[in-house]
CSV table of C-alpha atoms in Angstrom, one decimal:
chain,number,residue,atom,x,y,z
A,2,UNK,CA,192.9,-8.2,-16.1
A,3,UNK,CA,196.2,-9.9,-15.8
A,4,UNK,CA,197.3,-13.3,-14.4
A,5,UNK,CA,199.9,-13.5,-11.6
A,6,UNK,CA,201.4,-16.3,-9.6
A,7,UNK,CA,201.9,-15.9,-5.9
A,8,UNK,CA,204.3,-18.2,-4.1
A,9,UNK,CA,203.4,-18.0,-0.4
A,10,UNK,CA,205.4,-19.3,2.5
A,11,UNK,CA,202.9,-21.1,4.7
A,12,UNK,CA,203.2,-22.2,8.3
A,13,UNK,CA,200.3,-23.9,10.2
A,14,UNK,CA,201.5,-24.7,13.7
A,15,UNK,CA,198.5,-26.7,14.6
A,16,UNK,CA,199.4,-29.4,12.1
A,17,UNK,CA,202.8,-30.0,13.7
A,18,UNK,CA,204.5,-29.6,10.4
A,19,UNK,CA,207.2,-27.1,9.5
A,20,UNK,CA,206.9,-24.3,7.0
A,21,UNK,CA,206.2,-25.1,3.3
A,22,UNK,CA,205.6,-23.3,0.1
A,23,UNK,CA,202.2,-23.0,-1.8
A,24,UNK,CA,201.6,-21.4,-5.1
A,25,UNK,CA,198.4,-19.7,-6.2
A,26,UNK,CA,197.1,-18.1,-9.4
A,27,UNK,CA,195.2,-14.8,-9.2
A,28,UNK,CA,193.6,-12.7,-11.9
A,29,UNK,CA,193.5,-9.0,-11.1
A,30,UNK,CA,194.2,-5.6,-12.6
A,31,UNK,CA,198.0,-5.1,-12.6
A,32,UNK,CA,197.6,-1.8,-10.7
A,33,UNK,CA,196.1,-3.5,-7.7
A,34,UNK,CA,198.3,-4.5,-4.8
A,35,UNK,CA,199.9,-7.8,-3.6
A,36,UNK,CA,197.6,-7.6,-0.6
A,37,UNK,CA,194.6,-7.6,-3.0
A,38,UNK,CA,196.0,-10.8,-4.5
A,39,UNK,CA,196.4,-12.4,-1.1
A,40,UNK,CA,192.9,-11.5,-0.1
A,41,UNK,CA,191.5,-12.9,-3.4
A,42,UNK,CA,193.3,-16.2,-2.6
A,43,UNK,CA,191.8,-16.2,0.9
A,44,UNK,CA,188.3,-15.4,-0.3
A,45,UNK,CA,188.1,-17.6,-3.4
A,46,UNK,CA,190.6,-20.4,-3.2
A,47,UNK,CA,192.0,-21.1,0.3
A,48,UNK,CA,190.3,-19.8,3.4
A,49,UNK,CA,193.1,-21.1,5.6
A,50,UNK,CA,195.6,-18.5,4.4
A,51,UNK,CA,196.3,-16.1,7.2
A,52,UNK,CA,197.4,-12.5,6.5
A,53,UNK,CA,197.1,-9.4,8.7
A,54,UNK,CA,195.8,-6.2,7.3
A,55,UNK,CA,193.5,-3.3,8.2
A,56,UNK,CA,193.5,0.1,6.4
A,57,UNK,CA,194.8,-1.1,3.0
A,58,UNK,CA,196.1,2.4,2.4
A,59,UNK,CA,199.7,2.3,3.8
A,60,UNK,CA,198.7,4.0,7.0
A,61,UNK,CA,198.2,1.3,9.7
A,62,UNK,CA,201.3,-0.7,8.9
A,63,UNK,CA,199.6,-4.0,9.6
A,64,UNK,CA,200.3,-5.8,6.3
A,65,UNK,CA,204.2,-5.9,6.5
A,66,UNK,CA,205.6,-8.9,4.7
A,67,UNK,CA,208.6,-9.8,2.6
A,68,UNK,CA,207.9,-9.6,-1.2
A,69,UNK,CA,210.6,-11.2,-3.4
A,70,UNK,CA,212.9,-11.1,-0.4
A,71,UNK,CA,212.4,-7.3,0.3
A,72,UNK,CA,210.5,-6.1,3.4
A,73,UNK,CA,207.5,-4.0,2.3
A,74,UNK,CA,203.8,-3.2,2.9
A,75,UNK,CA,201.7,-5.6,0.8
A,76,UNK,CA,199.0,-2.9,0.3
A,77,UNK,CA,201.6,-0.5,-1.1
A,78,UNK,CA,203.3,-2.9,-3.5
A,79,UNK,CA,201.6,-3.2,-6.9
A,80,UNK,CA,201.3,-6.6,-8.5
A,81,UNK,CA,202.8,-5.2,-11.7
A,82,UNK,CA,205.9,-3.9,-9.9
A,83,UNK,CA,206.3,-7.1,-7.8
A,84,UNK,CA,206.0,-9.3,-10.9
A,85,UNK,CA,208.6,-7.2,-12.8
A,86,UNK,CA,211.0,-7.4,-9.9
A,87,UNK,CA,210.6,-11.1,-9.6
A,88,UNK,CA,211.3,-11.5,-13.3
A,89,UNK,CA,214.0,-9.0,-13.8
A,90,UNK,CA,216.6,-11.6,-14.8
A,91,UNK,CA,214.4,-13.9,-17.0
A,92,UNK,CA,211.5,-14.0,-19.4
A,93,UNK,CA,208.6,-13.6,-16.9
A,94,UNK,CA,207.8,-17.0,-15.6
A,95,UNK,CA,208.8,-16.6,-12.0
A,96,UNK,CA,206.1,-16.1,-9.3
A,97,UNK,CA,205.8,-13.3,-6.8
A,98,UNK,CA,207.3,-14.7,-3.6
A,99,UNK,CA,205.6,-13.6,-0.4
A,100,UNK,CA,207.0,-14.5,3.1
A,101,UNK,CA,206.4,-13.3,6.7
A,102,UNK,CA,208.7,-10.6,7.9
A,103,UNK,CA,212.2,-11.4,9.1
A,104,UNK,CA,213.7,-11.1,12.6
A,105,UNK,CA,210.4,-11.9,14.2
A,106,UNK,CA,208.8,-15.2,15.3
A,107,UNK,CA,206.1,-16.4,12.9
A,108,UNK,CA,202.7,-17.0,14.5
A,109,UNK,CA,200.9,-18.4,11.4
A,110,UNK,CA,201.5,-18.0,7.7
A,111,UNK,CA,202.3,-14.3,7.0
A,112,UNK,CA,201.5,-13.1,10.6
A,113,UNK,CA,204.5,-12.5,12.9
A,114,UNK,CA,204.7,-11.8,16.6
A,115,UNK,CA,205.3,-8.1,16.7
A,116,UNK,CA,205.2,-8.0,20.5
A,117,UNK,CA,208.2,-10.4,20.9
A,118,UNK,CA,210.6,-8.2,19.0
A,119,UNK,CA,209.3,-4.9,17.8
A,120,UNK,CA,207.2,-3.6,20.6
A,121,UNK,CA,209.5,-4.9,23.3
A,122,UNK,CA,212.3,-2.9,21.8
A,123,UNK,CA,210.1,0.2,21.3
A,124,UNK,CA,209.4,0.2,25.1
A,125,UNK,CA,213.1,-0.2,25.7
A,126,UNK,CA,213.8,3.4,24.6
A,127,UNK,CA,211.1,5.0,26.9
A,128,UNK,CA,208.9,6.2,24.1
A,129,UNK,CA,207.2,9.1,25.9
A,130,UNK,CA,208.2,12.6,27.0
A,131,UNK,CA,210.1,13.1,30.2
A,132,UNK,CA,209.6,16.8,30.9
A,133,UNK,CA,211.1,18.7,33.8
A,134,UNK,CA,209.1,20.0,36.7
A,135,UNK,CA,205.4,19.7,37.5
A,136,UNK,CA,202.9,19.2,34.7
A,137,UNK,CA,201.7,22.5,33.4
A,138,UNK,CA,198.1,23.7,33.7
A,139,UNK,CA,197.6,23.3,29.9
A,140,UNK,CA,199.5,21.5,27.1
A,141,UNK,CA,203.1,22.2,26.4
A,142,UNK,CA,203.5,24.9,23.7
A,143,UNK,CA,206.7,25.1,21.7
A,144,UNK,CA,207.5,27.1,18.5
A,145,UNK,CA,206.5,25.0,15.4
A,146,UNK,CA,210.0,25.4,13.9
A,147,UNK,CA,211.6,23.6,16.9
A,148,UNK,CA,209.6,20.5,16.0
A,149,UNK,CA,210.6,20.3,12.3
A,150,UNK,CA,213.6,18.2,12.9
A,151,UNK,CA,211.7,15.3,14.5
A,152,UNK,CA,208.8,15.2,12.0
A,153,UNK,CA,210.7,12.6,10.0
A,154,UNK,CA,210.9,10.2,12.9
A,155,UNK,CA,207.3,11.0,13.8
A,156,UNK,CA,206.1,9.7,10.4
A,157,UNK,CA,206.8,6.1,11.5
A,158,UNK,CA,203.7,3.9,11.4
A,159,UNK,CA,205.3,1.1,13.3
A,160,UNK,CA,205.0,-1.4,10.5
A,161,UNK,CA,208.2,-3.2,11.4
A,162,UNK,CA,209.6,-3.3,7.9
A,163,UNK,CA,212.9,-1.8,9.0
A,164,UNK,CA,213.2,-4.4,11.8
A,165,UNK,CA,212.5,-7.1,9.2
A,166,UNK,CA,215.2,-5.8,6.9
A,167,UNK,CA,217.8,-5.1,9.6
A,168,UNK,CA,221.0,-7.1,9.0
A,169,UNK,CA,222.5,-6.0,12.3
A,170,UNK,CA,219.4,-7.4,14.1
A,171,UNK,CA,219.8,-10.6,12.1
A,172,UNK,CA,223.4,-11.0,13.4
A,173,UNK,CA,222.6,-9.7,16.9
A,174,UNK,CA,218.9,-10.2,18.0
A,175,UNK,CA,219.6,-8.1,21.1
A,176,UNK,CA,220.3,-5.0,18.9
A,177,UNK,CA,217.7,-2.3,19.9
A,178,UNK,CA,216.9,-2.0,16.2
A,179,UNK,CA,216.1,0.8,13.7
A,180,UNK,CA,212.5,1.4,14.6
A,181,UNK,CA,213.1,1.8,18.3
A,182,UNK,CA,216.2,4.0,17.8
A,183,UNK,CA,214.3,6.2,15.3
A,184,UNK,CA,211.6,6.5,18.0
A,185,UNK,CA,214.3,7.4,20.5
A,186,UNK,CA,215.5,10.3,18.4
A,187,UNK,CA,211.9,11.5,18.2
A,188,UNK,CA,212.1,12.3,22.0
A,189,UNK,CA,215.8,13.2,22.1
A,190,UNK,CA,215.1,15.9,19.5
A,191,UNK,CA,212.0,17.1,21.2
A,192,UNK,CA,212.6,20.4,23.0
A,193,UNK,CA,210.0,19.5,25.7
A,194,UNK,CA,212.0,16.5,26.9
A,195,UNK,CA,214.4,17.1,29.8
A,196,UNK,CA,216.3,13.8,29.7
A,197,UNK,CA,218.3,14.2,26.5
A,198,UNK,CA,221.7,13.5,28.1
A,199,UNK,CA,220.4,10.6,30.1
A,200,UNK,CA,218.7,9.0,27.0
A,201,UNK,CA,221.9,9.4,24.9
A,202,UNK,CA,224.1,8.0,27.6
A,203,UNK,CA,221.9,5.0,28.0
A,204,UNK,CA,221.8,4.3,24.2
A,205,UNK,CA,225.5,4.9,23.8
A,206,UNK,CA,226.6,2.7,26.7
A,207,UNK,CA,224.3,-0.2,25.7
A,208,UNK,CA,226.4,-2.8,23.8
A,209,UNK,CA,223.4,-3.3,21.6
A,210,UNK,CA,222.6,0.4,21.2
A,211,UNK,CA,223.4,3.1,18.7
A,212,UNK,CA,226.9,1.8,17.9
A,213,UNK,CA,225.6,-1.7,16.9
A,214,UNK,CA,224.3,-0.3,13.6
A,215,UNK,CA,226.5,-1.3,10.6
A,216,UNK,CA,225.2,1.3,8.1
A,217,UNK,CA,223.8,-1.3,5.6
A,218,UNK,CA,221.0,1.1,4.5
A,219,UNK,CA,218.5,-1.8,4.5
A,220,UNK,CA,216.1,0.0,6.9
A,221,UNK,CA,216.2,3.1,4.6
A,222,UNK,CA,215.3,1.0,1.6
A,223,UNK,CA,212.5,-0.8,3.4
A,224,UNK,CA,210.8,2.1,5.2
A,225,UNK,CA,207.5,2.9,3.3
A,226,UNK,CA,207.3,6.4,4.9
A,227,UNK,CA,210.7,7.8,4.4
A,228,UNK,CA,211.6,7.8,8.1
A,229,UNK,CA,215.2,6.7,7.2
A,230,UNK,CA,215.9,5.1,10.6
A,231,UNK,CA,219.6,4.8,9.9
A,232,UNK,CA,219.8,8.6,9.6
A,233,UNK,CA,218.1,9.0,13.0
A,234,UNK,CA,220.7,6.6,14.5
A,235,UNK,CA,223.5,8.6,13.0
A,236,UNK,CA,221.9,11.8,14.5
A,237,UNK,CA,221.9,10.0,17.9
A,238,UNK,CA,225.6,9.2,17.5
A,239,UNK,CA,226.4,12.7,16.5
A,240,UNK,CA,224.6,14.1,19.6
A,241,UNK,CA,226.2,11.5,21.9
A,242,UNK,CA,229.7,11.7,20.6
A,243,UNK,CA,230.1,15.3,19.4
A,244,UNK,CA,227.6,17.4,21.4
A,245,UNK,CA,227.6,15.5,24.7
A,246,UNK,CA,231.1,13.9,24.4
A,247,UNK,CA,229.9,10.6,25.8
A,248,UNK,CA,232.9,8.2,25.9
A,249,UNK,CA,231.1,4.9,25.7
A,250,UNK,CA,232.4,1.6,27.0
A,251,UNK,CA,231.7,0.0,23.6
A,252,UNK,CA,234.5,2.0,22.0
A,253,UNK,CA,232.1,3.4,19.5
A,254,UNK,CA,233.0,7.0,19.7
A,255,UNK,CA,236.7,6.3,19.5
A,256,UNK,CA,236.3,4.0,16.6
A,257,UNK,CA,234.2,6.6,14.8
A,258,UNK,CA,236.8,9.3,15.4
A,259,UNK,CA,239.7,7.1,14.3
A,260,UNK,CA,237.8,6.2,11.1
A,261,UNK,CA,237.3,9.8,10.1
A,262,UNK,CA,240.8,10.8,11.1
A,263,UNK,CA,242.4,8.1,8.9
A,264,UNK,CA,240.3,8.8,5.9
A,265,UNK,CA,241.1,12.5,6.2
A,266,UNK,CA,244.8,11.7,6.4
A,267,UNK,CA,245.0,9.0,3.7
A,268,UNK,CA,241.8,8.9,1.8
A,269,UNK,CA,241.7,5.1,2.1
A,270,UNK,CA,241.1,2.9,5.2
A,271,UNK,CA,244.2,1.6,7.0
A,272,UNK,CA,242.4,-1.2,8.9
A,273,UNK,CA,245.4,-2.0,11.1
A,274,UNK,CA,245.8,1.6,12.1
A,275,UNK,CA,242.1,1.9,12.6
A,276,UNK,CA,242.2,-0.9,15.1
A,277,UNK,CA,245.1,0.7,17.0
A,278,UNK,CA,243.6,4.2,17.0
A,279,UNK,CA,240.2,2.9,18.1
A,280,UNK,CA,241.6,1.1,21.2
A,281,UNK,CA,244.7,3.2,21.9
A,282,UNK,CA,244.3,6.6,20.4
A,283,UNK,CA,247.2,9.1,20.2
A,284,UNK,CA,250.7,8.8,21.4
A,285,UNK,CA,249.7,8.5,25.1
A,286,UNK,CA,247.3,5.7,24.3
A,287,UNK,CA,250.0,3.7,22.5
A,288,UNK,CA,252.7,4.3,25.2
A,289,UNK,CA,250.3,3.6,28.1
A,290,UNK,CA,247.5,1.4,26.8
A,291,UNK,CA,244.7,0.7,29.2
A,292,UNK,CA,243.9,-2.9,30.2
A,293,UNK,CA,240.7,-2.6,28.1
A,294,UNK,CA,242.7,-1.5,25.1
A,295,UNK,CA,245.1,-4.5,25.4
A,296,UNK,CA,242.2,-6.9,25.8
A,297,UNK,CA,240.5,-5.4,22.7
A,298,UNK,CA,243.7,-5.5,20.6
A,299,UNK,CA,244.5,-9.1,21.5
A,300,UNK,CA,240.9,-10.1,20.9
A,301,UNK,CA,241.1,-8.7,17.4
A,302,UNK,CA,244.0,-11.0,16.3
A,303,UNK,CA,241.7,-13.9,15.2
A,304,UNK,CA,239.7,-11.4,13.1
A,305,UNK,CA,242.9,-10.3,11.4
A,306,UNK,CA,244.0,-13.9,10.8
A,307,UNK,CA,240.6,-14.6,9.2
A,308,UNK,CA,241.1,-11.6,7.0
A,309,UNK,CA,244.4,-13.0,5.7
A,310,UNK,CA,242.9,-16.5,5.3
A,311,UNK,CA,239.9,-15.3,3.3
A,312,UNK,CA,241.9,-12.8,1.2
A,313,UNK,CA,240.4,-9.6,2.5
A,314,UNK,CA,243.9,-8.6,3.7
A,315,UNK,CA,246.2,-9.9,1.0
A,316,UNK,CA,249.5,-9.4,2.7
A,317,UNK,CA,251.2,-9.3,6.1
A,318,UNK,CA,252.2,-5.7,5.4
A,319,UNK,CA,248.6,-4.6,5.8
A,320,UNK,CA,248.8,-5.8,9.4
A,321,UNK,CA,251.4,-3.1,10.1
A,322,UNK,CA,249.7,0.1,11.4
A,323,UNK,CA,250.5,3.1,9.2
A,324,UNK,CA,251.9,1.0,6.3
A,325,UNK,CA,248.8,1.4,4.2
A,326,UNK,CA,249.2,3.7,1.2
A,327,UNK,CA,247.6,7.1,0.6
A,328,UNK,CA,245.6,8.1,-2.4
A,329,UNK,CA,247.8,9.0,-5.4
A,330,UNK,CA,248.5,12.4,-6.8
A,331,UNK,CA,246.3,15.3,-5.6
A,332,UNK,CA,243.4,13.1,-4.8
A,333,UNK,CA,244.0,13.4,-1.0
A,334,UNK,CA,243.8,17.2,-1.3
A,335,UNK,CA,240.3,16.7,-2.7
A,336,UNK,CA,239.4,14.5,0.3
A,337,UNK,CA,240.6,17.2,2.7
A,338,UNK,CA,238.7,19.8,0.8
A,339,UNK,CA,235.5,17.7,1.3
A,340,UNK,CA,236.3,17.5,5.0
A,341,UNK,CA,236.8,21.2,5.3
A,342,UNK,CA,233.5,21.9,3.5
A,343,UNK,CA,231.7,19.5,5.8
A,344,UNK,CA,233.1,21.1,8.9
A,345,UNK,CA,232.0,24.5,7.7
A,346,UNK,CA,228.5,23.4,6.7
A,347,UNK,CA,227.1,21.2,9.4
A,348,UNK,CA,223.5,21.2,8.1
A,349,UNK,CA,221.0,18.5,9.3
A,350,UNK,CA,219.2,17.1,6.3
A,351,UNK,CA,215.6,16.2,7.0
A,352,UNK,CA,214.4,14.5,3.9
A,353,UNK,CA,210.9,14.3,5.2
A,354,UNK,CA,210.6,18.0,5.3
A,355,UNK,CA,212.8,19.1,2.5
A,356,UNK,CA,212.1,16.3,0.0
A,357,UNK,CA,214.6,14.4,-2.0
A,358,UNK,CA,214.0,16.4,-5.1
A,359,UNK,CA,213.7,19.8,-3.4
A,360,UNK,CA,214.8,22.5,-5.7
A,361,UNK,CA,218.1,24.1,-4.7
A,362,UNK,CA,218.2,27.7,-3.9
A,363,UNK,CA,219.0,29.6,-7.0
A,364,UNK,CA,220.8,32.9,-6.5
A,365,UNK,CA,219.1,35.9,-8.0
A,366,UNK,CA,220.3,36.8,-11.4
A,367,UNK,CA,222.1,40.1,-11.5
A,368,UNK,CA,220.4,42.3,-14.0
A,369,UNK,CA,222.7,44.8,-15.8
A,370,UNK,CA,221.1,48.2,-16.4
A,371,UNK,CA,220.4,49.3,-19.9
A,372,UNK,CA,222.9,51.7,-21.5
A,373,UNK,CA,220.4,54.7,-21.4
A,374,UNK,CA,219.7,54.0,-17.7
A,375,UNK,CA,223.4,53.9,-16.9
A,376,UNK,CA,223.8,57.2,-18.8
A,377,UNK,CA,221.0,58.8,-16.8
A,378,UNK,CA,222.7,57.8,-13.6
């Protein structure tokens, strides 16, 4: 048995008081989970502690919390690992900090209102099949290989950990969010669904849709099932922008195209040129900018001034489109070589199926014939 300290963020709305912290001592085997520690506190020390759980096997997703600031399942996080993480910078005296999930209203103690945020956004993406024609006499049958691509998003257990960790949702509560968009790809990628274009257009045109993600990778780190919601969002973008050529009102597709074009050309990001190419791409766009482009460019001036004031952009020269330097030497040739390879190998990587540590295909070794065999030939 080992002793651990749990510092729990409490909230009892019936008292009329605000949130507060309370610390408990538990004695459990270090291989047991943080949820086991919380349940021991509730059973033996403080029956008023409220925590939500069910299967205790990382299947139901009920016990999502923040442990040491990171969104996770309490039943999947071992006390030993949580203690080590909490004390990674000192000698081992810090408690394991447990809080309710972020980006959701707190109902009581560690229980959040999943309906207000998570499930509302899941319903936003129409989470069911929309097939074409009349219902068949029996179930829809498709080749198993056509479903492989969506098994990663199908692995979601709706725990809300990615929603809790999402920085975009923290900045913009109206963002549809990683869980809902991963669910959206589950149906966009399903061959039985007949509304792919309509779904993609809806999510691309929404100002809080697929282009609201800022690629912070927090949802990938938080997901306990390897769903990688950000990857699914990038797949939605790729389908919307490249395959269906949806020119969204949010300027997302043009911004993405400008970003990749500049990196291919210079190897480093020319932010002034990025702004110009995003709103007024090409020679025609610059000579005859649309009213929306003019409005967008003028609206970006305060952001540029803040960049100068904070030191992100250290000179007025960086405000001139095209003045930013290229990579030195032959480094830019290496960047272009990467681009060429990527264009010739557009392979969707499904980590859930292939595995992060999947062995690479090793070419068969060529066996040279023995001298006597060669002579006989």
